[in-house]
mmCIF file of C-alpha atoms in Angstrom:
data_model
loop_
_atom_site.group_PDB
_atom_site.id
_atom_site.type_symbol
_atom_site.label_atom_id
_atom_site.label_comp_id
_atom_site.label_asym_id
_atom_site.label_seq_id
_atom_site.Cartn_x
_atom_site.Cartn_y
_atom_site.Cartn_z
ATOM 1 C CA LYS A 1 0.000 0.000 0.000
ATOM 2 C CA ASN A 2 1.264 3.420 -0.923
ATOM 3 C CA THR A 3 -0.306 6.754 0.026
ATOM 4 C CA LYS A 4 0.859 9.800 -1.822
ATOM 5 C CA GLN A 5 -0.008 13.424 -1.107
ATOM 6 C CA LYS A 6 0.120 15.856 -4.009
ATOM 7 C CA GLU A 7 1.198 19.467 -3.681
ATOM 8 C CA THR A 8 -2.438 20.528 -4.069
ATOM 9 C CA GLY A 9 -3.267 18.825 -0.774
ATOM 10 C CA SER A 10 -5.202 15.974 -2.378
ATOM 11 C CA THR A 11 -4.534 12.437 -1.231
ATOM 12 C CA ILE A 12 -4.081 9.376 -3.367
ATOM 13 C CA ASP A 13 -4.333 5.928 -1.803
ATOM 14 C CA ILE A 14 -2.772 3.179 -3.901
ATOM 15 C CA SER A 15 -2.632 -0.508 -3.016
ATOM 16 C CA TYR A 16 -1.334 -3.260 -5.239
ATOM 17 C CA PRO A 17 0.264 -6.711 -5.083
ATOM 18 C CA MET A 18 3.920 -7.440 -5.738
ATOM 19 C CA PHE A 19 4.682 -10.461 -7.925
ATOM 20 C CA LYS A 20 7.591 -12.755 -7.147
ATOM 21 C CA ASN A 21 10.013 -13.171 -10.084
ATOM 22 C CA GLN A 22 7.987 -10.765 -12.250
ATOM 23 C CA PRO A 23 9.898 -7.455 -12.176
ATOM 24 C CA ILE A 24 8.460 -6.215 -15.488
ATOM 25 C CA LEU A 25 4.894 -6.844 -14.287
ATOM 26 C CA ASN A 26 5.640 -5.110 -10.976
ATOM 27 C CA ASP A 27 7.140 -2.104 -12.772
ATOM 28 C CA SER A 28 4.277 -1.957 -15.289
ATOM 29 C CA LEU A 29 1.624 -2.136 -12.587
ATOM 30 C CA ASN A 30 3.415 0.378 -10.386
ATOM 31 C CA ASN A 31 3.818 2.833 -13.287
ATOM 32 C CA TYR A 32 0.222 2.383 -14.424
ATOM 33 C CA LEU A 33 -1.154 3.087 -10.969
ATOM 34 C CA LYS A 34 1.101 5.987 -10.137
ATOM 35 C CA ASN A 35 0.615 7.740 -13.484
ATOM 36 C CA GLN A 36 -3.152 8.086 -13.252
ATOM 37 C CA LYS A 37 -3.987 11.767 -13.661
ATOM 38 C CA VAL A 38 -6.870 11.977 -11.206
ATOM 39 C CA SER A 39 -6.679 13.518 -7.757
ATOM 40 C CA ASN A 40 -8.741 12.555 -4.698
ATOM 41 C CA ARG A 41 -8.959 8.917 -5.563
ATOM 42 C CA ASP A 42 -8.096 5.446 -4.383
ATOM 43 C CA LEU A 43 -6.545 2.847 -6.656
ATOM 44 C CA HIS A 44 -6.632 -0.787 -5.679
ATOM 45 C CA ALA A 45 -5.244 -3.665 -7.711
ATOM 46 C CA THR A 46 -6.357 -7.209 -6.960
ATOM 47 C CA VAL A 47 -5.162 -10.473 -8.473
ATOM 48 C CA LEU A 48 -8.170 -12.346 -9.868
ATOM 49 C CA ARG A 49 -6.278 -15.302 -11.291
ATOM 50 C CA GLN A 50 -2.693 -16.443 -11.444
ATOM 51 C CA ASP A 51 -1.164 -19.596 -12.858
ATOM 52 C CA SER A 52 2.071 -20.575 -14.605
ATOM 53 C CA SER A 53 1.283 -18.561 -17.753
ATOM 54 C CA LEU A 54 -1.280 -15.950 -16.778
ATOM 55 C CA ALA A 55 -1.926 -13.260 -14.189
ATOM 56 C CA ILE A 56 -5.184 -11.331 -14.305
ATOM 57 C CA ILE A 57 -5.367 -8.124 -12.320
ATOM 58 C CA GLU A 58 -8.423 -5.990 -11.618
ATOM 59 C CA ILE A 59 -7.783 -2.317 -10.955
ATOM 60 C CA ASN A 60 -10.513 -0.358 -9.237
ATOM 61 C CA GLU A 61 -10.250 3.400 -9.345
ATOM 62 C CA VAL A 62 -12.546 5.074 -6.835
ATOM 63 C CA LEU A 63 -13.100 8.749 -7.515
ATOM 64 C CA ALA A 64 -14.295 10.717 -4.511
ATOM 65 C CA GLY A 65 -17.045 13.299 -4.826
ATOM 66 C CA SER A 66 -18.790 11.970 -7.922
ATOM 67 C CA GLY A 67 -21.902 9.921 -8.517
ATOM 68 C CA SER A 68 -25.016 9.694 -6.366
ATOM 69 C CA SER A 69 -23.161 7.849 -3.609
ATOM 70 C CA GLY A 70 -20.380 10.413 -3.598
ATOM 71 C CA LYS A 71 -18.083 7.895 -5.284
ATOM 72 C CA ASP A 72 -17.662 6.643 -8.822
ATOM 73 C CA THR A 73 -15.696 3.480 -9.508
ATOM 74 C CA LYS A 74 -13.988 2.611 -12.765
ATOM 75 C CA THR A 75 -12.613 -0.878 -13.256
ATOM 76 C CA HIS A 76 -9.825 -1.872 -15.624
ATOM 77 C CA PHE A 77 -8.321 -5.285 -16.278
ATOM 78 C CA ILE A 78 -4.750 -6.289 -16.989
ATOM 79 C CA ASN A 79 -4.179 -9.725 -18.516
ATOM 80 C CA TRP A 80 -0.480 -10.564 -18.172
ATOM 81 C CA ASN A 81 1.496 -13.302 -19.900
ATOM 82 C CA THR A 82 3.903 -14.357 -17.138
ATOM 83 C CA LYS A 83 6.065 -16.437 -19.486
ATOM 84 C CA LYS A 84 6.637 -13.611 -21.975
ATOM 85 C CA SER A 85 6.475 -10.806 -19.371
ATOM 86 C CA LYS A 86 4.014 -8.718 -21.348
ATOM 87 C CA SER A 87 0.454 -7.544 -21.335
ATOM 88 C CA ILE A 88 -1.997 -9.660 -23.330
ATOM 89 C CA LYS A 89 -3.991 -7.818 -25.973
ATOM 90 C CA LEU A 90 -6.894 -9.200 -27.975
ATOM 91 C CA ASN A 91 -4.674 -9.629 -31.041
ATOM 92 C CA ASP A 92 -2.426 -11.944 -28.988
ATOM 93 C CA ILE A 93 -5.239 -14.468 -28.512
ATOM 94 C CA LEU A 94 -7.481 -13.786 -31.514
ATOM 95 C CA ILE A 95 -6.754 -14.232 -35.222
ATOM 96 C CA ASP A 96 -5.861 -11.376 -37.561
ATOM 97 C CA LEU A 97 -8.905 -9.374 -38.662
ATOM 98 C CA TYR A 98 -10.878 -10.504 -35.590
ATOM 99 C CA SER A 99 -12.325 -7.062 -34.875
ATOM 100 C CA ASP A 100 -15.463 -7.017 -37.066
ATOM 101 C CA PRO A 101 -16.608 -10.594 -36.366
ATOM 102 C CA LEU A 102 -15.929 -10.195 -32.627
ATOM 103 C CA ASN A 103 -17.810 -6.904 -32.575
ATOM 104 C CA LYS A 104 -20.777 -8.543 -34.378
ATOM 105 C CA ALA A 105 -20.848 -11.466 -31.938
ATOM 106 C CA ALA A 106 -20.613 -9.072 -28.986
ATOM 107 C CA GLU A 107 -23.353 -6.814 -30.371
ATOM 108 C CA ALA A 108 -25.671 -9.817 -30.829
ATOM 109 C CA LEU A 109 -25.092 -10.804 -27.183
ATOM 110 C CA PHE A 110 -25.555 -7.211 -26.023
ATOM 111 C CA ARG A 111 -28.848 -6.906 -27.937
ATOM 112 C CA LYS A 112 -30.027 -10.237 -26.513
ATOM 113 C CA ASN A 113 -29.174 -9.110 -22.968
ATOM 114 C CA GLU A 114 -30.988 -5.816 -23.558
ATOM 115 C CA HIS A 115 -33.999 -7.534 -25.223
ATOM 116 C CA LEU A 116 -33.426 -5.629 -28.475
ATOM 117 C CA ASP A 117 -33.927 -7.076 -31.927
ATOM 118 C CA ALA A 118 -31.153 -6.888 -34.522
ATOM 119 C CA THR A 119 -32.457 -3.676 -36.113
ATOM 120 C CA ALA A 120 -33.533 -1.761 -33.005
ATOM 121 C CA SER A 121 -31.903 1.641 -32.585
ATOM 122 C CA LEU A 122 -29.209 2.040 -29.968
ATOM 123 C CA SER A 123 -30.196 5.636 -29.255
ATOM 124 C CA GLY A 124 -30.480 6.040 -25.517
ATOM 125 C CA TYR A 125 -27.305 4.014 -25.067
ATOM 126 C CA SER A 126 -23.885 5.638 -24.733
ATOM 127 C CA PHE A 127 -22.316 4.385 -27.970
ATOM 128 C CA LYS A 128 -20.884 6.999 -30.325
ATOM 129 C CA ASN A 129 -23.178 7.563 -33.322
ATOM 130 C CA ASN A 130 -25.559 4.944 -31.834
ATOM 131 C CA GLN A 131 -23.226 2.202 -33.130
ATOM 132 C CA PHE A 132 -22.231 -0.671 -30.873
ATOM 133 C CA VAL A 133 -18.472 -0.868 -30.394
ATOM 134 C CA LEU A 134 -16.756 -3.384 -28.167
ATOM 135 C CA ASN A 135 -14.085 -1.926 -25.896
ATOM 136 C CA ASN A 136 -10.676 -3.373 -24.917
ATOM 137 C CA ASN A 137 -11.421 -3.676 -21.203
ATOM 138 C CA PHE A 138 -11.570 -7.458 -20.936
ATOM 139 C CA LEU A 139 -10.450 -10.317 -18.792
ATOM 140 C CA ILE A 140 -9.651 -13.856 -19.761
ATOM 141 C CA THR A 141 -11.635 -16.541 -17.961
ATOM 142 C CA PRO A 142 -11.567 -20.335 -18.327
ATOM 143 C CA ILE A 143 -14.878 -20.260 -20.260
ATOM 144 C CA GLY A 144 -14.758 -17.025 -22.257
ATOM 145 C CA LEU A 145 -13.876 -13.362 -22.469
ATOM 146 C CA LYS A 146 -15.541 -10.958 -20.071
ATOM 147 C CA PHE A 147 -15.784 -7.362 -21.281
ATOM 148 C CA LEU A 148 -16.628 -4.535 -18.917
ATOM 149 C CA PHE A 149 -18.117 -1.209 -19.893
ATOM 150 C CA ASN A 150 -17.747 1.224 -16.994
ATOM 151 C CA SER A 151 -20.627 3.537 -16.071
ATOM 152 C CA GLY A 152 -21.527 5.759 -18.997
ATOM 153 C CA GLU A 153 -19.659 3.704 -21.623
ATOM 154 C CA ALA A 154 -22.592 1.539 -22.818
ATOM 155 C CA LYS A 155 -25.570 2.903 -20.907
ATOM 156 C CA PRO A 156 -26.151 6.227 -19.172
ATOM 157 C CA VAL A 157 -24.140 6.608 -15.953
ATOM 158 C CA SER A 158 -27.213 6.017 -13.772
ATOM 159 C CA TYR A 159 -27.347 2.359 -14.945
ATOM 160 C CA GLY A 160 -23.839 1.592 -13.717
ATOM 161 C CA PRO A 161 -21.367 -0.756 -15.399
ATOM 162 C CA VAL A 162 -22.334 -3.277 -18.089
ATOM 163 C CA ILE A 163 -20.734 -6.727 -18.289
ATOM 164 C CA LEU A 164 -20.712 -8.599 -21.576
ATOM 165 C CA PHE A 165 -19.560 -12.207 -21.493
ATOM 166 C CA ILE A 166 -18.567 -13.968 -24.725
ATOM 167 C CA PRO A 167 -18.128 -17.742 -24.337
ATOM 168 C CA TYR A 168 -15.235 -19.289 -26.274
ATOM 169 C CA SER A 169 -17.787 -21.640 -27.850
ATOM 170 C CA GLN A 170 -19.269 -18.638 -29.729
ATOM 171 C CA ILE A 171 -15.929 -17.405 -31.072
ATOM 172 C CA LEU A 172 -13.963 -20.616 -31.682
ATOM 173 C CA ASN A 173 -13.236 -19.520 -35.260
ATOM 174 C CA LEU A 174 -11.639 -16.309 -33.929
ATOM 175 C CA LEU A 175 -9.281 -17.907 -31.396
ATOM 176 C CA ARG A 176 -5.638 -17.882 -32.408
ATOM 177 C CA PRO A 177 -4.255 -21.440 -32.347
ATOM 178 C CA ASN A 178 -1.426 -22.463 -30.039
ATOM 179 C CA THR A 179 -1.980 -19.938 -27.276
ATOM 180 C CA PHE A 180 -2.575 -20.636 -23.596
ATOM 181 C CA ILE A 181 -6.306 -20.133 -24.281
ATOM 182 C CA ASP A 182 -6.249 -23.612 -25.880
ATOM 183 C CA GLN A 183 -6.234 -25.153 -22.394
ATOM 184 C CA TYR A 184 -9.689 -23.684 -21.739
ATOM 185 C CA HIS A 185 -11.679 -24.738 -24.779
ATOM 186 C CA LYS A 186 -10.274 -28.039 -26.069
#
């Protein structure tokens, strides 16, 4: 845990895990947390999953003085390849040109969850130009990819965050072969 006071008098409370034999991950996490440009907030990183090839970290950023409860929380995920000492991006686990088919699969799930048919307008949602767009805030699970839209990113802020889960079984044709994801769906 690290508490830092800025010259303006605001306080930042940061807590995060340290990983044994993972100096690049420790440095990356430390830099990410300390370089957030928001004052009067708490940052907390929690390990959600860790095995021989993967570490998944959830970062909760609590902003004081916003939202109806006086606090607004934003959550971000870091998927870390412990063998290669680097962050895992979607293009590391999905085939080239995955974006459009993944977005279509995600939009179909989103519309199903929202009880919208395929042609219903997305006005009233928070997507730019009323077009569904999947974000890059995801975590890898043993059964699929979990995407998180923070408050205001998919629906108006008053609805809170939106979780969209895409099972591997629905995107098997998009999974890059010979990655650690293979252990979850074969």
